[in-house]
Tab-separated table of C-alpha atoms and ligand atoms in Angstrom:
chain	number	residue	atom	x	y	z
J	1216	UNK	CA	0.601	0.239	-0.128
J	1217	UNK	CA	1.102	3.518	-0.727
J	1218	UNK	CA	2.129	6.429	1.738
J	1219	UNK	CA	0.976	9.714	1.364
J	1220	UNK	CA	2.336	12.422	3.911
J	1221	UNK	CA	0.317	16.236	4.433
J	1222	UNK	CA	2.398	18.759	5.826
J	1223	UNK	CA	0.246	21.518	6.753
J	1224	UNK	CA	-2.706	19.842	7.103
J	1225	UNK	CA	-4.560	21.490	9.719
J	1226	UNK	CA	-4.066	24.438	6.766
J	1227	UNK	CA	-6.148	26.031	4.231
J	1228	UNK	CA	-4.326	24.355	1.453
J	1229	UNK	CA	-3.227	20.343	3.478
J	1230	UNK	CA	-6.669	20.305	4.742
J	1231	UNK	CA	-8.131	20.788	0.770
J	1232	UNK	CA	-5.323	18.379	-0.262
J	1233	UNK	CA	-6.751	15.511	2.204
J	1234	UNK	CA	-10.517	16.309	1.248
J	1235	UNK	CA	-9.740	16.295	-2.724
J	1236	UNK	CA	-6.671	13.166	-1.935
J	1237	UNK	CA	-9.489	10.933	0.145
J	1238	UNK	CA	-12.203	11.261	-2.238
J	1239	UNK	CA	-10.073	10.268	-5.297
J	1240	UNK	CA	-7.478	7.977	-3.788
J	1241	UNK	CA	-9.184	4.818	-1.541
J	1242	UNK	CA	-6.756	2.505	-1.523
J	1243	UNK	CA	-3.005	4.339	-0.430
J	1244	UNK	CA	-2.758	5.498	3.559
J	1245	UNK	CA	-2.905	9.054	4.023
J	1246	UNK	CA	-1.007	10.605	6.964
J	1247	UNK	CA	-1.696	13.930	8.190
J	1248	UNK	CA	1.862	15.588	9.712
J	1249	UNK	CA	0.828	17.381	12.529
J	1250	UNK	CA	1.979	19.260	15.197
J	1251	UNK	CA	-0.800	17.918	18.018
J	1252	UNK	CA	-3.159	14.702	16.364
J	1253	UNK	CA	-4.934	14.587	19.126
J	1254	UNK	CA	-6.239	18.190	18.187
J	1255	UNK	CA	-6.122	17.789	14.501
J	1256	UNK	CA	-8.604	14.255	14.417
J	1257	UNK	CA	-11.266	16.293	15.060
J	1258	UNK	CA	-10.926	18.298	12.205
J	1259	UNK	CA	-10.672	14.956	10.263
J	1260	UNK	CA	-13.641	13.638	12.452
J	1261	UNK	CA	-15.487	12.628	8.264
J	1262	UNK	CA	-12.832	10.879	6.982
J	1263	UNK	CA	-12.411	7.970	9.902
J	1264	UNK	CA	-9.188	6.729	7.487
J	1265	UNK	CA	-6.828	9.339	8.349
J	1266	UNK	CA	-3.699	8.239	9.874
J	1267	UNK	CA	-1.957	11.115	12.283
J	1268	UNK	CA	1.819	11.247	12.936
J	1269	UNK	CA	3.335	13.744	15.161
J	1270	UNK	CA	5.515	15.897	13.016
J	1271	UNK	CA	6.933	19.625	13.604
J	1272	UNK	CA	8.925	21.673	10.968
J	1273	UNK	CA	11.026	23.246	14.015
J	1274	UNK	CA	11.836	20.101	15.866
J	1275	UNK	CA	13.707	17.771	13.699
J	1276	UNK	CA	14.189	15.102	16.380
J	1277	UNK	CA	10.413	14.506	14.993
J	1278	UNK	CA	11.729	14.109	11.166
J	1279	UNK	CA	12.686	10.444	11.271
J	1280	UNK	CA	9.274	8.376	12.947
J	1281	UNK	CA	7.151	10.946	10.597
J	1282	UNK	CA	9.034	9.882	7.504
J	1283	UNK	CA	9.358	6.145	7.801
J	1284	UNK	CA	7.759	4.279	5.242
J	1285	UNK	CA	6.387	6.914	3.372
J	1286	UNK	CA	5.931	6.921	-0.658
J	1287	UNK	CA	5.057	10.877	-1.327
J	1288	UNK	CA	5.387	13.679	0.441
J	1289	UNK	CA	2.812	16.980	0.058
J	1290	UNK	CA	5.176	19.741	0.958
J	1291	UNK	CA	4.355	23.098	1.997
J	1292	UNK	CA	6.186	26.011	3.542
J	1293	UNK	CA	4.309	27.448	6.678
J	1294	UNK	CA	4.042	30.896	6.443
J	1295	UNK	CA	5.741	31.928	9.281
J	1296	UNK	CA	9.216	29.665	8.619
J	1297	UNK	CA	10.834	31.586	6.209
J	1298	UNK	CA	14.587	30.097	6.992
J	1299	UNK	CA	15.095	27.298	4.170
J	1300	UNK	CA	18.827	26.656	4.792
J	1301	UNK	CA	17.819	26.173	8.881
J	1302	UNK	CA	14.494	24.056	8.322
J	1303	UNK	CA	14.499	22.935	4.389
J	1304	UNK	CA	17.878	21.405	4.296
J	1305	UNK	CA	17.485	19.073	7.201
J	1306	UNK	CA	13.932	18.347	6.501
J	1307	UNK	CA	14.894	17.221	2.592
J	1308	UNK	CA	17.771	15.381	4.067
J	1309	UNK	CA	15.715	13.162	6.725
J	1310	UNK	CA	13.456	12.520	3.919
J	1311	UNK	CA	15.964	11.546	1.670
J	1312	UNK	CA	17.946	9.331	4.709
J	1313	UNK	CA	14.456	7.653	4.967
J	1314	UNK	CA	14.013	6.928	1.064
J	1315	UNK	CA	10.929	9.358	0.235
J	1316	UNK	CA	11.530	9.431	-3.485
J	1317	UNK	CA	8.801	11.595	-4.454
J	1318	UNK	CA	7.668	15.413	-2.862
J	1319	UNK	CA	4.847	17.537	-3.988
J	1320	UNK	CA	5.893	20.807	-3.052
J	1321	UNK	CA	3.680	23.684	-2.396
J	1322	UNK	CA	4.838	26.498	-4.161
J	1323	UNK	CA	3.837	29.995	-5.794
J	1324	UNK	CA	3.264	31.666	-9.119
J	1325	UNK	CA	6.500	33.062	-10.274
J	1326	UNK	CA	8.579	31.104	-8.040
J	1327	UNK	CA	10.558	30.941	-10.558
J	1328	UNK	CA	11.333	34.517	-11.377
J	1329	UNK	CA	12.147	35.390	-7.819
J	1330	UNK	CA	15.209	34.539	-6.180
J	1331	UNK	CA	13.945	36.268	-3.072
J	1332	UNK	CA	11.214	34.104	-1.809
J	1333	UNK	CA	11.608	31.174	0.150
J	1334	UNK	CA	9.302	28.855	-2.613
J	1335	UNK	CA	12.042	29.469	-5.392
J	1336	UNK	CA	15.378	28.193	-2.253
J	1337	UNK	CA	13.195	25.167	-1.552
J	1338	UNK	CA	12.587	24.320	-5.146
J	1339	UNK	CA	16.425	24.346	-5.704
J	1340	UNK	CA	16.657	22.782	-3.305
J	1341	UNK	CA	14.432	19.791	-4.013
J	1342	UNK	CA	15.869	19.519	-7.257
J	1343	UNK	CA	20.065	19.449	-6.189
J	1344	UNK	CA	19.442	16.360	-3.706
J	1345	UNK	CA	17.841	15.030	-7.054
J	1346	UNK	CA	14.358	13.835	-5.469
J	1347	UNK	CA	11.438	13.805	-7.682
J	1348	UNK	CA	9.129	16.521	-7.490
J	1349	UNK	CA	5.913	18.119	-8.762
J	1350	UNK	CA	5.923	21.604	-7.604
J	1351	UNK	CA	2.537	23.204	-7.723
J	1352	UNK	CA	2.428	26.634	-8.413
J	1353	UNK	CA	-0.607	28.549	-7.053
J	1354	UNK	CA	-2.249	32.129	-7.567
J	1355	UNK	CA	-2.888	34.566	-4.682
J	1356	UNK	CA	-5.702	32.422	-2.785
J	1357	UNK	CA	-9.057	33.707	-2.789
J	1358	UNK	CA	-9.136	32.667	1.043
J	1359	UNK	CA	-7.019	35.359	2.167
J	1360	UNK	CA	-9.967	37.489	2.179
J	1361	UNK	CA	-11.314	35.332	4.774
J	1362	UNK	CA	-8.249	34.374	6.677
J	1363	UNK	CA	-5.575	37.303	6.617
J	1364	UNK	CA	-7.414	40.172	5.581
J	1365	UNK	CA	-10.569	39.434	7.400
J	1366	UNK	CA	-10.206	41.238	10.776
J	1367	UNK	CA	-9.777	44.414	8.917
J	1368	UNK	CA	-12.268	43.886	6.637
J	1369	UNK	CA	-15.019	43.214	9.043
J	1370	UNK	CA	-14.208	45.367	11.936
J	1371	UNK	CA	-12.580	48.156	9.181
J	1372	UNK	CA	-14.617	47.610	6.503
J	1373	UNK	CA	-10.919	48.527	4.593
J	1374	UNK	CA	-8.543	46.418	3.056
J	1375	UNK	CA	-4.850	48.033	3.131
J	1376	UNK	CA	-2.646	46.722	1.251
J	1377	UNK	CA	0.744	48.188	-0.887
J	1378	UNK	CA	-0.626	46.582	-3.735
J	1379	UNK	CA	-1.677	49.818	-5.985
J	1380	UNK	CA	-3.956	48.715	-9.517
J	1381	UNK	CA	-2.091	45.974	-9.657
J	1382	UNK	CA	-3.824	42.682	-10.937
J	1383	UNK	CA	-3.575	39.826	-9.255
J	1384	UNK	CA	-5.013	36.089	-10.013
J	1385	UNK	CA	-6.941	34.783	-7.896
J	1386	UNK	CA	-7.232	31.064	-6.912
J	1387	UNK	CA	-9.548	29.040	-4.649
J	1388	UNK	CA	-7.563	26.556	-2.282
J	1389	UNK	CA	-9.919	24.035	-2.428
J	1390	UNK	CA	-8.894	24.250	-6.189
J	1391	UNK	CA	-5.600	23.770	-4.962
J	1392	UNK	CA	-6.440	20.748	-3.444
J	1393	UNK	CA	-8.114	19.086	-6.121
J	1394	UNK	CA	-5.624	19.662	-8.651
J	1395	UNK	CA	-2.649	18.451	-5.925
J	1396	UNK	CA	-4.884	15.672	-5.058
J	1397	UNK	CA	-4.313	14.800	-8.987
J	1398	UNK	CA	-0.544	15.090	-9.418
J	1399	UNK	CA	0.044	13.230	-5.994
J	1400	UNK	CA	-2.245	10.419	-7.468
J	1401	UNK	CA	-0.542	10.393	-11.189
J	1402	UNK	CA	3.054	11.499	-9.845
J	1403	UNK	CA	4.867	9.817	-12.647
J	1404	UNK	CA	3.411	11.721	-15.209
J	1405	UNK	CA	3.773	14.827	-14.229
J	1406	UNK	CA	7.391	14.110	-12.533
J	1407	UNK	CA	9.788	17.127	-12.405
J	1408	UNK	CA	7.512	19.440	-13.984
J	1409	UNK	CA	6.021	22.732	-11.940
J	1410	UNK	CA	2.320	23.408	-12.838
J	1411	UNK	CA	0.661	26.742	-12.191
J	1412	UNK	CA	-2.703	26.671	-11.132
J	1413	UNK	CA	-4.545	29.538	-11.530
J	1414	UNK	CA	-7.954	31.006	-11.310
J	1415	UNK	CA	-9.640	32.482	-15.027
J	1416	UNK	CA	-9.514	36.102	-13.230
J	1417	UNK	CA	-7.304	38.782	-12.906
J	1418	UNK	CA	-8.769	41.484	-10.728
J	1419	UNK	CA	-7.483	44.361	-8.440
J	1420	UNK	CA	-7.829	44.697	-5.143
J	1421	UNK	CA	-10.293	47.938	-5.658
J	1422	UNK	CA	-12.001	45.715	-7.884
J	1423	UNK	CA	-12.448	42.593	-5.435
J	1424	UNK	CA	-13.391	45.345	-2.699
J	1425	UNK	CA	-15.704	46.737	-5.482
J	1426	UNK	CA	-17.470	43.292	-5.644
J	1427	UNK	CA	-17.110	41.963	-2.401
J	1428	UNK	CA	-19.411	45.621	-1.192
J	1429	UNK	CA	-22.168	44.364	-3.928
J	1430	UNK	CA	-22.010	40.955	-2.269
J	1431	UNK	CA	-22.045	41.943	1.461
J	1432	UNK	CA	-24.292	44.987	0.622
J	1433	UNK	CA	-21.918	46.292	2.828
J	1434	UNK	CA	-19.158	48.908	1.515
J	1435	UNK	CA	-15.761	48.106	1.541
J	1436	UNK	CA	-12.721	50.446	1.156
J	1437	UNK	CA	-9.246	49.783	-0.922
J	1438	UNK	CA	-6.539	51.540	0.263
J	1439	UNK	CA	-3.326	51.457	-1.253
J	1440	UNK	CA	-0.116	51.854	1.235
J	1441	UNK	CA	3.644	52.329	0.785
J	1442	UNK	CA	5.110	49.292	1.014
J	1443	UNK	CA	7.827	50.011	3.835
J	1444	UNK	CA	4.752	51.786	5.710
J	1445	UNK	CA	2.636	48.353	5.594
J	1446	UNK	CA	6.016	46.264	6.035
J	1447	UNK	CA	6.171	48.460	9.829
J	1448	UNK	CA	2.397	47.983	10.057
J	1449	UNK	CA	2.569	44.477	10.051
J	1450	UNK	CA	5.547	44.665	12.671
J	1451	UNK	CA	4.007	46.512	14.673
J	1452	UNK	CA	0.907	44.463	15.011
J	1453	UNK	CA	2.794	41.337	15.966
J	1454	UNK	CA	3.762	39.684	12.648
J	1455	UNK	CA	7.086	37.785	12.431
J	1456	UNK	CA	10.090	39.693	10.335
J	1457	UNK	CA	9.735	37.146	7.565
J	1458	UNK	CA	6.344	36.316	7.896
J	1459	UNK	CA	5.717	40.383	7.158
J	1460	UNK	CA	8.294	41.095	4.553
J	1461	UNK	CA	6.837	38.206	2.785
J	1462	UNK	CA	3.555	39.938	3.125
J	1463	UNK	CA	4.944	43.029	1.972
J	1464	UNK	CA	6.880	41.623	-0.950
J	1465	UNK	CA	3.589	39.170	-2.235
J	1466	UNK	CA	1.334	42.384	-2.163
J	1467	UNK	CA	4.020	44.992	-3.870
J	1468	UNK	CA	5.784	43.088	-6.182
J	1469	UNK	CA	2.962	42.689	-8.608
J	1470	UNK	CA	3.038	45.874	-9.305
J	1471	UNK	CA	6.469	45.758	-11.019
J	1472	UNK	CA	5.307	42.732	-13.297
J	1473	UNK	CA	3.207	42.275	-16.230
J	1474	UNK	CA	-0.576	40.781	-15.185
J	1475	UNK	CA	-0.077	36.970	-13.962
J	1476	UNK	CA	-0.724	34.442	-16.993
J	1477	UNK	CA	-3.952	32.391	-16.602
J	1478	UNK	CA	-3.236	28.883	-17.252
J	1479	UNK	CA	-5.052	25.758	-18.385
J	1480	UNK	CA	-3.295	23.355	-15.782
J	1481	UNK	CA	-6.666	23.195	-13.591
J	1482	UNK	CA	-9.136	22.158	-16.049
J	1483	UNK	CA	-6.596	19.612	-17.923
J	1484	UNK	CA	-5.672	18.161	-14.584
J	1485	UNK	CA	-9.713	18.060	-13.036
J	1486	UNK	CA	-11.736	18.730	-16.004
J	1487	UNK	CA	-13.312	21.289	-14.358
J	1488	UNK	CA	-13.493	25.037	-14.737
J	1489	UNK	CA	-11.875	26.709	-11.811
J	1490	UNK	CA	-14.313	28.682	-9.251
J	1491	UNK	CA	-15.004	32.788	-9.724
J	1492	UNK	CA	-14.638	35.015	-7.477
J	1493	UNK	CA	-18.430	35.809	-7.906
J	1494	UNK	CA	-19.071	31.929	-6.583
J	1495	UNK	CA	-16.622	31.704	-3.564
J	1496	UNK	CA	-17.592	35.712	-1.858
J	1497	UNK	CA	-21.013	34.032	-2.530
J	1498	UNK	CA	-20.229	30.882	-0.687
J	1499	UNK	CA	-17.914	32.588	1.935
J	1500	UNK	CA	-20.101	35.532	2.498
J	1501	UNK	CA	-21.081	34.465	6.340
J	1502	UNK	CA	-17.442	35.064	7.136
J	1503	UNK	CA	-16.990	38.889	5.868
J	1504	UNK	CA	-19.871	39.373	8.136
J	1505	UNK	CA	-18.906	39.825	11.847
J	1506	UNK	CA	-19.812	37.070	14.036
J	1507	UNK	CA	-21.065	37.125	17.458
J	1508	UNK	CA	-17.703	35.483	18.520
J	1509	UNK	CA	-15.780	38.180	17.131
J	1510	UNK	CA	-13.660	40.349	19.337
J	1511	UNK	CA	-13.788	44.219	19.228
J	1512	UNK	CA	-10.834	46.086	17.811
X	630	LIG	N1	-1.276	33.271	0.401
X	630	LIG	C1	-1.627	33.388	-0.783
X	630	LIG	O1	-2.296	33.767	-1.518
X	630	LIG	C2	-0.803	31.892	-1.173
X	630	LIG	C3	-0.246	31.423	-2.414
X	630	LIG	C4	0.533	30.962	-3.493
X	630	LIG	C5	1.064	30.691	-2.217
X	630	LIG	N2	1.106	30.343	-0.842
X	630	LIG	C6	1.665	29.607	-0.004
X	630	LIG	O2	0.895	28.670	0.620
X	630	LIG	C7	1.523	28.345	1.775
X	630	LIG	C8	0.657	28.521	3.063
X	630	LIG	O3	-0.365	27.681	2.909
X	630	LIG	P1	-2.314	27.605	3.772
X	630	LIG	O4	-2.514	28.777	3.242
X	630	LIG	O5	-1.876	26.268	3.851
X	630	LIG	O6	-1.173	27.770	5.223
X	630	LIG	P2	-1.541	27.925	6.614
X	630	LIG	O7	-3.210	27.694	6.821
X	630	LIG	O8	-1.260	29.324	7.376
X	630	LIG	O9	-1.335	26.451	6.968
X	630	LIG	C9	0.182	26.332	8.007
X	630	LIG	C10	-0.029	24.684	8.248
X	630	LIG	O10	0.645	24.318	8.750
X	630	LIG	C11	1.195	24.218	10.092
X	630	LIG	N3	2.058	24.522	10.494
X	630	LIG	C12	2.758	25.528	11.270
X	630	LIG	N4	4.042	25.732	11.507
X	630	LIG	C13	4.684	23.932	11.786
X	630	LIG	C14	5.249	23.706	12.337
X	630	LIG	N5	6.034	24.046	12.836
X	630	LIG	N6	5.580	22.193	12.463
X	630	LIG	C15	4.294	21.758	11.924
X	630	LIG	N7	3.773	21.919	11.323
X	630	LIG	C16	3.689	23.349	11.317
X	630	LIG	C17	0.118	24.972	10.465
X	630	LIG	O11	-0.701	23.621	11.368
X	630	LIG	P3	-0.947	24.123	12.954
X	630	LIG	O12	-2.716	23.990	13.019
X	630	LIG	O13	0.011	23.426	14.237
X	630	LIG	O14	-0.511	25.392	13.072
X	630	LIG	C18	-1.055	24.956	9.146
X	630	LIG	O15	-1.072	23.071	9.018
X	630	LIG	C19	2.681	29.431	1.657
X	630	LIG	O16	3.997	28.855	1.889
X	630	LIG	C20	2.234	30.549	0.986
X	630	LIG	O17	3.762	30.802	0.356
X	630	LIG	C21	0.143	31.275	-0.476
């Protein structure tokens, strides 16, 4: 039986990958690599066949047992971990020593063009270690609106980013899960390839704020901010420096680049069309308005 280990299993993408993989692959053992197995079990209660192993990116002593007898590793970079040499080199060495032969790595669209971002360094590290890989390079997550950007949206009805009029390509994380599940399942067909996974819409934050305002019937205002001020603001809010920097680069860099390319990979892999922003916003509408459990800011 094949064993597939999913890192970041409790996060946006990891959860979506597990859901899609459980539906697609009934024969492999699907194992969630998590810091707290007991807590994670409640998250996947609808998937009783999912197994759990303790795994901590920041604790190399957890690698050997987590990687034992694994065929395919779905690897992602948790947002707060940016130091590739400290965390990913030992991890990849341990994966190789334990005989892991296939890695599906969650990268980012355009990773090949920017040597400063950690995803680029991780991609190159995997290649240099001669482990067979697939790089999944998704565009900008629609779910950023309902996670990292949500507090400002619900409490202030604003979105403040250093993105100006830059257009982003918007992808639903559920679609990334569906595409990744196909890639894990048909690894040999896509071995050593990098695939962009995008939606069909390139929209600026101003346009998305307008669309959101219509869907939730509340005026949401977008303001563009100087990137240095944005970085300092995120630090002041308590974000770790590396994370604040990646967030700044992610939202500023598109101003200096061409509009993102739109790829047909999602449709080719799954036979479906990607979620549109309008469908996403209607589906997630409840998350964009304050709930009684939201604290006041
Ligand atoms: N946001 C975007 O638009 C975008 C676009 C393209 C690519 N990406 C990339 O996608 C990745 C983030 O994916 P995501 O949104 O799914 O992340 P996420 O929702 O923040 O989830 C992070 C996951 O990593 C786990 N984790 C964090 N620290 C850990 C540690 N020390 N040991 C073990 N597990 C740990 C978390 O587990 P716990 O439950 O234990 O915290 C959680 O399961 C990043 O590399 C980002 O650059 C993002």
